[in-house]
PDB file of C-alpha atoms in Angstrom:
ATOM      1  CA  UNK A 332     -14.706 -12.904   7.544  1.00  0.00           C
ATOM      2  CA  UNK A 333     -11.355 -14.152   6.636  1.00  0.00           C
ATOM      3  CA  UNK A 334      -9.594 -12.422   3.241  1.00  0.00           C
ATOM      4  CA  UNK A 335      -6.845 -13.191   1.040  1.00  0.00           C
ATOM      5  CA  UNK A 336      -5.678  -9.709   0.825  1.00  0.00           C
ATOM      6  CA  UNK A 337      -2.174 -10.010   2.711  1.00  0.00           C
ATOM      7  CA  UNK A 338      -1.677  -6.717   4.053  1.00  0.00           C
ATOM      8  CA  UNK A 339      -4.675  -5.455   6.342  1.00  0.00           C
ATOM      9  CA  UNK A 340      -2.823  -1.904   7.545  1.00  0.00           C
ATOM     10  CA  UNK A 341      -4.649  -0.345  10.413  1.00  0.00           C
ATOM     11  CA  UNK A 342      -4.991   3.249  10.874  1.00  0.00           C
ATOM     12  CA  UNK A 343      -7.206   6.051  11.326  1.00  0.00           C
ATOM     13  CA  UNK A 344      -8.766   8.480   8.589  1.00  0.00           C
ATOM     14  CA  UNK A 345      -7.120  12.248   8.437  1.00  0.00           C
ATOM     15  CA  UNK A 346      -9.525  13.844   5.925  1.00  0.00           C
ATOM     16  CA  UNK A 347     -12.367  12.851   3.133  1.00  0.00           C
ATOM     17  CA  UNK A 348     -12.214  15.193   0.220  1.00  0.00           C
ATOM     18  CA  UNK A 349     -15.335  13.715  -1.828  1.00  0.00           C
ATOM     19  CA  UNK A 350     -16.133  14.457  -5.554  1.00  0.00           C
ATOM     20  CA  UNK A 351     -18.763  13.977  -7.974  1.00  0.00           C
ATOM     21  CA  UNK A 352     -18.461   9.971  -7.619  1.00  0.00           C
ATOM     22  CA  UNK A 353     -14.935   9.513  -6.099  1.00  0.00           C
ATOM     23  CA  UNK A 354     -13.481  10.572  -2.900  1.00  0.00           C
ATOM     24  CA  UNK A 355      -9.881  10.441  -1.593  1.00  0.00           C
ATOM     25  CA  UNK A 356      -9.762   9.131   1.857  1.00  0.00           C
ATOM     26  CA  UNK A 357      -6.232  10.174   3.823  1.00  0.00           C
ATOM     27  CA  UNK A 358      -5.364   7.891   6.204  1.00  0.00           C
ATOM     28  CA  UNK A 359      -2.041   7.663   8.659  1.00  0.00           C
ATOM     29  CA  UNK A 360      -1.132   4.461   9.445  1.00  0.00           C
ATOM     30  CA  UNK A 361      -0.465   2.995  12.884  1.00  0.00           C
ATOM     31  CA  UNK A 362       3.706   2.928  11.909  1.00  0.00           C
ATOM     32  CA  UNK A 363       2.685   6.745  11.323  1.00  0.00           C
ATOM     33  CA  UNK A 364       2.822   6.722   7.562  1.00  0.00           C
ATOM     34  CA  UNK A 365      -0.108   8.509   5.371  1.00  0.00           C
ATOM     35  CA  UNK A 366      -1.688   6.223   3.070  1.00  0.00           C
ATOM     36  CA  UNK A 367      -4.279   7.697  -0.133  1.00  0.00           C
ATOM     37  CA  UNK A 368      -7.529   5.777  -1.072  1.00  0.00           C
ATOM     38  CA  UNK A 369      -9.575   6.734  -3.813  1.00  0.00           C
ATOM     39  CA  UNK A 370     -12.477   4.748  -3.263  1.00  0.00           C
ATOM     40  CA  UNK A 371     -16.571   5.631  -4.387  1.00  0.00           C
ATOM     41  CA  UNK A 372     -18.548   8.517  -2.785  1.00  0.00           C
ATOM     42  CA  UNK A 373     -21.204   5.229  -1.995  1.00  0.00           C
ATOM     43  CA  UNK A 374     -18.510   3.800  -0.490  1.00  0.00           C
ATOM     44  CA  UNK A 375     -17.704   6.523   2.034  1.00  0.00           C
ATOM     45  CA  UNK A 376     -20.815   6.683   3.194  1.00  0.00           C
ATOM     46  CA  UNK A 377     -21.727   2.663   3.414  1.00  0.00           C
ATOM     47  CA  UNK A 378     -18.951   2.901   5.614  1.00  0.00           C
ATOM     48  CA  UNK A 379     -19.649   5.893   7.705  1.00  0.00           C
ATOM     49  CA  UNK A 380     -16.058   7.520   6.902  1.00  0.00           C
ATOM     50  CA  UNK A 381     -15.252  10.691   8.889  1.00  0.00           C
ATOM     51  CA  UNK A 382     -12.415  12.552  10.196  1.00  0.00           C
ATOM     52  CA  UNK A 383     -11.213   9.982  13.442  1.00  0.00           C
ATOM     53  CA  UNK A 384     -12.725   6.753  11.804  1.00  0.00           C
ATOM     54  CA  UNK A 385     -10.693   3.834  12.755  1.00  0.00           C
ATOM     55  CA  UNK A 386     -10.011   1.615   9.651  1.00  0.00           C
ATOM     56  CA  UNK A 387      -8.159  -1.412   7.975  1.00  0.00           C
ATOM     57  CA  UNK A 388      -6.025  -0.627   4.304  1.00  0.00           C
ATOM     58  CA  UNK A 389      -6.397  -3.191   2.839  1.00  0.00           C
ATOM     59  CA  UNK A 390      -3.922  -3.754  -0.500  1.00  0.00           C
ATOM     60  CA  UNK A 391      -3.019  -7.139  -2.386  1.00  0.00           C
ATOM     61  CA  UNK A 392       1.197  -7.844  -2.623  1.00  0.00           C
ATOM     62  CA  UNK A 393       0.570  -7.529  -6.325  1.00  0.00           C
ATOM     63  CA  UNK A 394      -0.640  -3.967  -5.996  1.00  0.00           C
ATOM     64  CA  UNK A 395       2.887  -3.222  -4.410  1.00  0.00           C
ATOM     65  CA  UNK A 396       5.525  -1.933  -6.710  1.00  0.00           C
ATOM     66  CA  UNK A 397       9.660  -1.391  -5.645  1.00  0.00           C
ATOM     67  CA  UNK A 398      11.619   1.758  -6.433  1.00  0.00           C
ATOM     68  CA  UNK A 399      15.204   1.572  -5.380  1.00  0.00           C
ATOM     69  CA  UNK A 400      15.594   5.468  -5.370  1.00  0.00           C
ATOM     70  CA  UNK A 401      13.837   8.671  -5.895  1.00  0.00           C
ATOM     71  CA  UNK A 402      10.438   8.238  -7.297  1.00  0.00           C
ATOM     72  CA  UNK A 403      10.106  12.276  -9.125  1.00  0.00           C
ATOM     73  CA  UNK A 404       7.201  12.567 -11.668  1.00  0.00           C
ATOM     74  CA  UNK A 405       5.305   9.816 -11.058  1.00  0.00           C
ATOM     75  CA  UNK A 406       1.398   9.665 -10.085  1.00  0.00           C
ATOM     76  CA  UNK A 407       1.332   6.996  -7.822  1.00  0.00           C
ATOM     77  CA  UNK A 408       0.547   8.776  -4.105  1.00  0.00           C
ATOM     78  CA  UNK A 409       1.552   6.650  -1.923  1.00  0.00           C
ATOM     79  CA  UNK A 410       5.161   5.895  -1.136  1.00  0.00           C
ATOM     80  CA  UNK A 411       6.552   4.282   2.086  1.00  0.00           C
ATOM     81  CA  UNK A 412      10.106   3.403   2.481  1.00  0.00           C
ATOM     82  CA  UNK A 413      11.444   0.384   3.680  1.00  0.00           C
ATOM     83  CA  UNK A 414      14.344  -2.218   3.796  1.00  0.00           C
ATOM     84  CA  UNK A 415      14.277  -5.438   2.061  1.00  0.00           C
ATOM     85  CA  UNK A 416      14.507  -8.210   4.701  1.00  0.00           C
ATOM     86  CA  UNK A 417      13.824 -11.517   2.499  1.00  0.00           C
ATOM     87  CA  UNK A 418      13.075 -12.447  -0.995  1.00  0.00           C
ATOM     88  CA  UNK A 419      11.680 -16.090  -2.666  1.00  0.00           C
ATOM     89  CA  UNK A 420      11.752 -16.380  -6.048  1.00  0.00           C
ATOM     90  CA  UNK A 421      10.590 -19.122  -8.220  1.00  0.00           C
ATOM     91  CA  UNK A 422      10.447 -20.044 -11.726  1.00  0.00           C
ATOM     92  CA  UNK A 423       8.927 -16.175 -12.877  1.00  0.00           C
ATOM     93  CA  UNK A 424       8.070 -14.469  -9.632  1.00  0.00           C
ATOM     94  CA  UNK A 425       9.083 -13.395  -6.252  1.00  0.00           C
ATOM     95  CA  UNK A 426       8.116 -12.749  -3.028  1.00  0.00           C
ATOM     96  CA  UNK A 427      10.030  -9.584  -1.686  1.00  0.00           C
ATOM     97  CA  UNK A 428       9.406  -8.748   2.478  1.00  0.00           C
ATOM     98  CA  UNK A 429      10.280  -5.245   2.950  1.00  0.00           C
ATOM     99  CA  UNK A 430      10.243  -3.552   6.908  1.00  0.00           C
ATOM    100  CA  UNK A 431       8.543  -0.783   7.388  1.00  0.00           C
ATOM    101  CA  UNK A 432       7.997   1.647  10.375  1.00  0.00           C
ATOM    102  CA  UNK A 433       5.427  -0.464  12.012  1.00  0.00           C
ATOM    103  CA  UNK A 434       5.132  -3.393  10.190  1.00  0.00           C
ATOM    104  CA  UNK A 435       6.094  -5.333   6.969  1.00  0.00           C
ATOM    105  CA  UNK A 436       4.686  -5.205   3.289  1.00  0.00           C
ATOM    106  CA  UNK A 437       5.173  -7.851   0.876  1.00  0.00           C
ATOM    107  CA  UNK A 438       5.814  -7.307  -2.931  1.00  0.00           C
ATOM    108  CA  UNK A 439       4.701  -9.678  -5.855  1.00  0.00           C
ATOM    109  CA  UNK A 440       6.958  -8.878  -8.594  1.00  0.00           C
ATOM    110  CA  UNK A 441       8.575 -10.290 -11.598  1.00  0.00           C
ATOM    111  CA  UNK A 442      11.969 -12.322 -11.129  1.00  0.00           C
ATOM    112  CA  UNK A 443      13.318 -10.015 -13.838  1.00  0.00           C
ATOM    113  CA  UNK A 444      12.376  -7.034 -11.534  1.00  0.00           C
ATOM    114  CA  UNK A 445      14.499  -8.660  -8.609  1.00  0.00           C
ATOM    115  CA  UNK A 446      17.126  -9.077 -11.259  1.00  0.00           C
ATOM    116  CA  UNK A 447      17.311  -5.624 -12.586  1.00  0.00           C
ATOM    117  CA  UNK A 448      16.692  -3.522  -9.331  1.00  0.00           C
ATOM    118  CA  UNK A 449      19.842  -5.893  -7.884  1.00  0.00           C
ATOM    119  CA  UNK A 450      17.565  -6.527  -4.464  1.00  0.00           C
ATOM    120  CA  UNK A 451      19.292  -8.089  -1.684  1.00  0.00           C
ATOM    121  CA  UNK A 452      18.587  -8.207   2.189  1.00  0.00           C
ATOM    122  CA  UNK A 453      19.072  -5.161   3.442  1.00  0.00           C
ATOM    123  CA  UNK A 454      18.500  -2.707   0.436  1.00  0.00           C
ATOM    124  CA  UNK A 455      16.320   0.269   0.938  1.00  0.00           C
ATOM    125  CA  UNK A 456      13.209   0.808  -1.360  1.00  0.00           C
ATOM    126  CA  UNK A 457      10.361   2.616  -1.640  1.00  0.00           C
ATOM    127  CA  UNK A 458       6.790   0.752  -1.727  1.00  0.00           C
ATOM    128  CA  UNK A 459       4.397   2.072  -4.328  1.00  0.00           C
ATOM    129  CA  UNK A 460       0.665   1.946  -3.952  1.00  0.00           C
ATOM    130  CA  UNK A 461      -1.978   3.159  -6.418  1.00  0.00           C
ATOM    131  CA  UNK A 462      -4.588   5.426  -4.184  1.00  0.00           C
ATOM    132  CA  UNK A 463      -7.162   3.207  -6.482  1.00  0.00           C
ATOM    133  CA  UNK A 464      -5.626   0.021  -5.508  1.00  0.00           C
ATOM    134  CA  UNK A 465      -6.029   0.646  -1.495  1.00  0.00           C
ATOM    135  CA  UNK A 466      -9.799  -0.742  -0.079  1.00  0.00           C
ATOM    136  CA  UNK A 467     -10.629   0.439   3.152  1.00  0.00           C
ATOM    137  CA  UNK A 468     -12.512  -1.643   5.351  1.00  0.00           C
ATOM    138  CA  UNK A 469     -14.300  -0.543   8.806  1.00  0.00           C
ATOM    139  CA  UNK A 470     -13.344  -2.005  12.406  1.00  0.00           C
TER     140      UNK A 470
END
């Protein structure tokens, strides 16, 4: 099966906490980050998710939101830093390709957004990810 979804992150699970219909999946990443799901209780299951399970994170570049500095009070779990290393804009959007320890993420943001944060090659930022926003897919 081929998928749109640009970033496919492997990794292996840490720990399932489940709830009444929810469960947050922990998994670290093969650059060694930790990376939050918060996918269904049916889900989990379907896909046989332990402790050890080796997995795909799957997340969409519009999912992935840019801090420039320290990200205090805010909900969003998962945070991974990184260094721009190229951005495309066009007529309202942009493409923003940010290193990370083991990889690369790519950010769909506003051309305002590039604007504002003042993001150039080389500037550091922090990728946010919504727990509810990361799939997880079996391998």
């Amino acid at each position: 099966m081929s998928l749109s979804i640009r970033h496919q992150l492997p990794g292996t699970v840490t720990a399932v906490t489940p709830g009444e219909a929810m469960a947050t999946v922990k998994v670290r990443l093969d650059g060694g980050q930790e990376l939050t799901a918060a996918i269904t209780l049916e889900a989990v299951k379907e896909l046989g998710l332990a402790e050890g399970s080796t997995v795909r994170a799957l997340v969409k570049s519009t999912e992935i939101s840019l801090a420039t500095g320290s990200v205090d009070g805010l909900s969003i779990r998962n945070r991974i830093p990184g260094t721009v290393t190229d951005i495309a804009t066009g007529g309202a959007m942009a493409s923003v390709k940010v290193s990370v320890d083991g990889g690369h993420l790519t950010s769909a943001i506003t051309k305002d957004a590039v604007t504002d944060l003042d993001l150039r090659t080389g500037t550091a930022v922090i990728a946010l990810i919504k727990s509810t926003e990361v799939s997880l897919a079996t391998v």
